[in-house]
């Protein structure tokens, strides 16, 4: 009898140990597996987008700081990818041959809407140089910076105004001639002169 009871105890103990070592695994139907995979994929994509936005914001912040410093140093180039004429007509152009540059008191304005080349400057438009004076820069409450100067030279007499919004290196430049109303606006990227890849044609 005692031997029988001992056998029962040993078997019970073994079953208890085996039960303690067992694991429970949940099995999902195929439809639930697909739904779970889609959810995980969406989470990963959302995290990736957030990471890309953060990186882009950091890059924009650095580029803005460099652009603003270039304005203050009077050593900058705005490479334009769009020209906007007086009556609102606009055209996309090459950033290599459409620009405004300033180095100390020397200003260059080059407009080349004709990519085929030719024109007075040999690259599809006109290039003029002048001396910059009456230079001012101010920043409003929203952080937008406004740069203005007068440019006088053989082929130019105009007021040049630059608008640089906070947090970006994308700026616009408006050239207002003093003796006629054919103003033109150049939209593009403002940068230190050393980073520019412009090609200057023949000066008027």
GROMACS .gro file of C-alpha atoms in nm:
model
  204
    1UNK     CA    1   0.000   0.000   0.000
    2UNK     CA    2   0.278   0.237   0.097
    3UNK     CA    3   0.462   0.152  -0.224
    4UNK     CA    4   0.147   0.228  -0.426
    5UNK     CA    5   0.106   0.567  -0.255
    6UNK     CA    6   0.471   0.654  -0.320
    7UNK     CA    7   0.425   0.571  -0.688
    8UNK     CA    8   0.122   0.801  -0.708
    9UNK     CA    9   0.315   1.086  -0.540
   10UNK     CA   10   0.610   1.047  -0.778
   11UNK     CA   11   0.383   1.050  -1.084
   12UNK     CA   12   0.195   1.352  -0.956
   13UNK     CA   13   0.520   1.538  -0.888
   14UNK     CA   14   0.643   1.461  -1.240
   15UNK     CA   15   0.320   1.583  -1.396
   16UNK     CA   16   0.339   1.904  -1.188
   17UNK     CA   17   0.698   1.970  -1.296
   18UNK     CA   18   0.608   1.907  -1.660
   19UNK     CA   19   0.312   2.145  -1.633
   20UNK     CA   20   0.534   2.414  -1.481
   21UNK     CA   21   0.782   2.381  -1.769
   22UNK     CA   22   0.518   2.401  -2.041
   23UNK     CA   23   0.456   2.727  -2.238
   24UNK     CA   24   0.149   2.872  -2.400
   25UNK     CA   25   0.177   2.998  -2.756
   26UNK     CA   26  -0.099   3.194  -2.918
   27UNK     CA   27  -0.168   3.106  -3.280
   28UNK     CA   28  -0.319   3.373  -3.502
   29UNK     CA   29  -0.540   3.303  -3.804
   30UNK     CA   30  -0.393   3.422  -4.136
   31UNK     CA   31  -0.622   3.725  -4.150
   32UNK     CA   32  -0.511   3.839  -3.803
   33UNK     CA   33  -0.147   3.782  -3.900
   34UNK     CA   34  -0.190   4.008  -4.205
   35UNK     CA   35  -0.358   4.275  -3.993
   36UNK     CA   36  -0.078   4.257  -3.736
   37UNK     CA   37   0.187   4.286  -4.009
   38UNK     CA   38   0.014   4.589  -4.162
   39UNK     CA   39  -0.001   4.759  -3.822
   40UNK     CA   40   0.368   4.699  -3.758
   41UNK     CA   41   0.455   4.821  -4.108
   42UNK     CA   42   0.255   5.141  -4.059
   43UNK     CA   43   0.429   5.204  -3.726
   44UNK     CA   44   0.770   5.157  -3.890
   45UNK     CA   45   0.679   5.389  -4.179
   46UNK     CA   46   0.549   5.655  -3.940
   47UNK     CA   47   0.868   5.636  -3.736
   48UNK     CA   48   1.075   5.664  -4.055
   49UNK     CA   49   0.883   5.975  -4.167
   50UNK     CA   50   0.929   6.138  -3.828
   51UNK     CA   51   1.302   6.067  -3.842
   52UNK     CA   52   1.330   6.213  -4.194
   53UNK     CA   53   1.139   6.526  -4.090
   54UNK     CA   54   1.372   6.576  -3.794
   55UNK     CA   55   1.682   6.536  -4.011
   56UNK     CA   56   1.545   6.776  -4.275
   57UNK     CA   57   1.460   7.034  -4.009
   58UNK     CA   58   1.818   7.017  -3.880
   59UNK     CA   59   1.957   7.060  -4.233
   60UNK     CA   60   1.724   7.354  -4.301
   61UNK     CA   61   1.830   7.518  -3.974
   62UNK     CA   62   2.199   7.491  -4.064
   63UNK     CA   63   2.141   7.620  -4.418
   64UNK     CA   64   1.940   7.915  -4.284
   65UNK     CA   65   2.215   8.008  -4.039
   66UNK     CA   66   2.475   7.994  -4.320
   67UNK     CA   67   2.256   8.204  -4.551
   68UNK     CA   68   2.194   8.471  -4.288
   69UNK     CA   69   2.562   8.485  -4.197
   70UNK     CA   70   2.650   8.523  -4.566
   71UNK     CA   71   2.415   8.823  -4.592
   72UNK     CA   72   2.574   8.987  -4.289
   73UNK     CA   73   2.923   8.917  -4.425
   74UNK     CA   74   2.835   9.066  -4.768
   75UNK     CA   75   2.967   8.750  -4.929
   76UNK     CA   76   2.675   8.561  -5.083
   77UNK     CA   77   2.510   8.430  -5.397
   78UNK     CA   78   2.145   8.366  -5.467
   79UNK     CA   79   2.118   8.095  -5.731
   80UNK     CA   80   1.778   8.140  -5.895
   81UNK     CA   81   1.568   7.860  -6.038
   82UNK     CA   82   1.272   8.084  -6.120
   83UNK     CA   83   1.227   8.432  -6.264
   84UNK     CA   84   0.906   8.629  -6.210
   85UNK     CA   85   0.847   8.929  -6.436
   86UNK     CA   86   0.648   9.247  -6.376
   87UNK     CA   87   0.306   9.120  -6.481
   88UNK     CA   88   0.338   8.788  -6.301
   89UNK     CA   89   0.470   8.576  -6.585
   90UNK     CA   90   0.729   8.331  -6.457
   91UNK     CA   91   0.982   8.094  -6.607
   92UNK     CA   92   1.205   7.824  -6.459
   93UNK     CA   93   1.571   7.872  -6.535
   94UNK     CA   94   1.916   7.729  -6.475
   95UNK     CA   95   2.066   7.807  -6.133
   96UNK     CA   96   2.411   7.813  -6.290
   97UNK     CA   97   2.346   8.118  -6.508
   98UNK     CA   98   2.078   8.308  -6.314
   99UNK     CA   99   2.197   8.470  -5.996
  100UNK     CA  100   2.269   8.774  -5.786
  101UNK     CA  101   2.600   8.790  -5.605
  102UNK     CA  102   2.758   9.031  -5.359
  103UNK     CA  103   3.120   9.037  -5.246
  104UNK     CA  104   3.191   9.331  -5.020
  105UNK     CA  105   3.062   9.628  -5.225
  106UNK     CA  106   3.064   9.456  -5.566
  107UNK     CA  107   2.724   9.335  -5.688
  108UNK     CA  108   2.652   9.126  -5.998
  109UNK     CA  109   2.307   9.062  -6.145
  110UNK     CA  110   2.282   8.801  -6.420
  111UNK     CA  111   1.954   8.709  -6.591
  112UNK     CA  112   1.959   8.434  -6.854
  113UNK     CA  113   1.609   8.308  -6.938
  114UNK     CA  114   1.724   8.158  -7.269
  115UNK     CA  115   1.904   7.833  -7.194
  116UNK     CA  116   2.020   7.800  -7.554
  117UNK     CA  117   2.284   8.068  -7.491
  118UNK     CA  118   2.355   8.381  -7.692
  119UNK     CA  119   2.245   8.727  -7.586
  120UNK     CA  120   2.471   9.013  -7.476
  121UNK     CA  121   2.641   8.799  -7.210
  122UNK     CA  122   2.684   8.488  -7.423
  123UNK     CA  123   2.485   8.262  -7.188
  124UNK     CA  124   2.131   8.356  -7.285
  125UNK     CA  125   2.072   8.694  -7.124
  126UNK     CA  126   2.243   8.992  -6.966
  127UNK     CA  127   2.504   9.043  -6.694
  128UNK     CA  128   2.553   9.375  -6.514
  129UNK     CA  129   2.788   9.483  -6.236
  130UNK     CA  130   2.768   9.771  -5.995
  131UNK     CA  131   2.872   9.911  -5.662
  132UNK     CA  132   2.649   9.828  -5.366
  133UNK     CA  133   2.567  10.106  -5.120
  134UNK     CA  134   2.309  10.202  -4.859
  135UNK     CA  135   2.309   9.840  -4.739
  136UNK     CA  136   2.060   9.752  -4.466
  137UNK     CA  137   1.936   9.435  -4.302
  138UNK     CA  138   1.653   9.395  -4.054
  139UNK     CA  139   1.458   9.109  -3.899
  140UNK     CA  140   1.090   9.114  -3.804
  141UNK     CA  141   0.917   8.946  -3.509
  142UNK     CA  142   0.862   8.626  -3.707
  143UNK     CA  143   1.232   8.596  -3.783
  144UNK     CA  144   1.212   8.691  -4.151
  145UNK     CA  145   1.520   8.887  -4.260
  146UNK     CA  146   1.505   9.173  -4.512
  147UNK     CA  147   1.820   9.285  -4.693
  148UNK     CA  148   1.826   9.590  -4.918
  149UNK     CA  149   2.088   9.782  -5.114
  150UNK     CA  150   2.129  10.028  -5.396
  151UNK     CA  151   2.335   9.913  -5.693
  152UNK     CA  152   2.489  10.162  -5.937
  153UNK     CA  153   2.697  10.069  -6.239
  154UNK     CA  154   2.739  10.102  -6.615
  155UNK     CA  155   2.434   9.890  -6.695
  156UNK     CA  156   2.237   9.908  -6.373
  157UNK     CA  157   2.077  10.161  -6.140
  158UNK     CA  158   1.839   9.979  -5.910
  159UNK     CA  159   1.725   9.894  -5.562
  160UNK     CA  160   1.775   9.528  -5.475
  161UNK     CA  161   1.567   9.372  -5.197
  162UNK     CA  162   1.613   9.022  -5.054
  163UNK     CA  163   1.364   8.837  -4.834
  164UNK     CA  164   1.488   8.539  -4.631
  165UNK     CA  165   1.224   8.360  -4.418
  166UNK     CA  166   1.337   8.206  -4.091
  167UNK     CA  167   1.443   7.842  -4.098
  168UNK     CA  168   1.525   7.808  -4.468
  169UNK     CA  169   1.781   7.911  -4.728
  170UNK     CA  170   1.510   7.964  -4.991
  171UNK     CA  171   1.493   8.338  -5.061
  172UNK     CA  172   1.359   8.586  -5.314
  173UNK     CA  173   1.530   8.889  -5.464
  174UNK     CA  174   1.346   9.176  -5.630
  175UNK     CA  175   1.534   9.415  -5.858
  176UNK     CA  176   1.357   9.750  -5.897
  177UNK     CA  177   1.520   9.969  -6.165
  178UNK     CA  178   1.532  10.338  -6.079
  179UNK     CA  179   1.447  10.467  -6.427
  180UNK     CA  180   1.169  10.230  -6.537
  181UNK     CA  181   0.920   9.989  -6.382
  182UNK     CA  182   1.038   9.661  -6.532
  183UNK     CA  183   1.110   9.495  -6.200
  184UNK     CA  184   1.206   9.131  -6.185
  185UNK     CA  185   1.209   8.880  -5.899
  186UNK     CA  186   1.448   8.588  -5.866
  187UNK     CA  187   1.351   8.294  -5.645
  188UNK     CA  188   1.613   8.046  -5.537
  189UNK     CA  189   1.872   7.936  -5.283
  190UNK     CA  190   2.082   8.181  -5.084
  191UNK     CA  191   2.428   8.060  -4.984
  192UNK     CA  192   2.783   8.168  -4.903
  193UNK     CA  193   2.970   8.260  -5.220
  194UNK     CA  194   3.225   7.982  -5.169
  195UNK     CA  195   2.952   7.718  -5.200
  196UNK     CA  196   2.810   7.854  -5.524
  197UNK     CA  197   2.850   7.689  -5.866
  198UNK     CA  198   2.757   7.980  -6.093
  199UNK     CA  199   2.891   8.069  -6.436
  200UNK     CA  200   2.925   8.439  -6.510
  201UNK     CA  201   2.889   8.560  -6.866
  202UNK     CA  202   3.025   8.870  -7.037
  203UNK     CA  203   2.949   9.186  -6.841
  204UNK     CA  204   2.741   9.452  -7.014
   0.00000   0.00000   0.00000
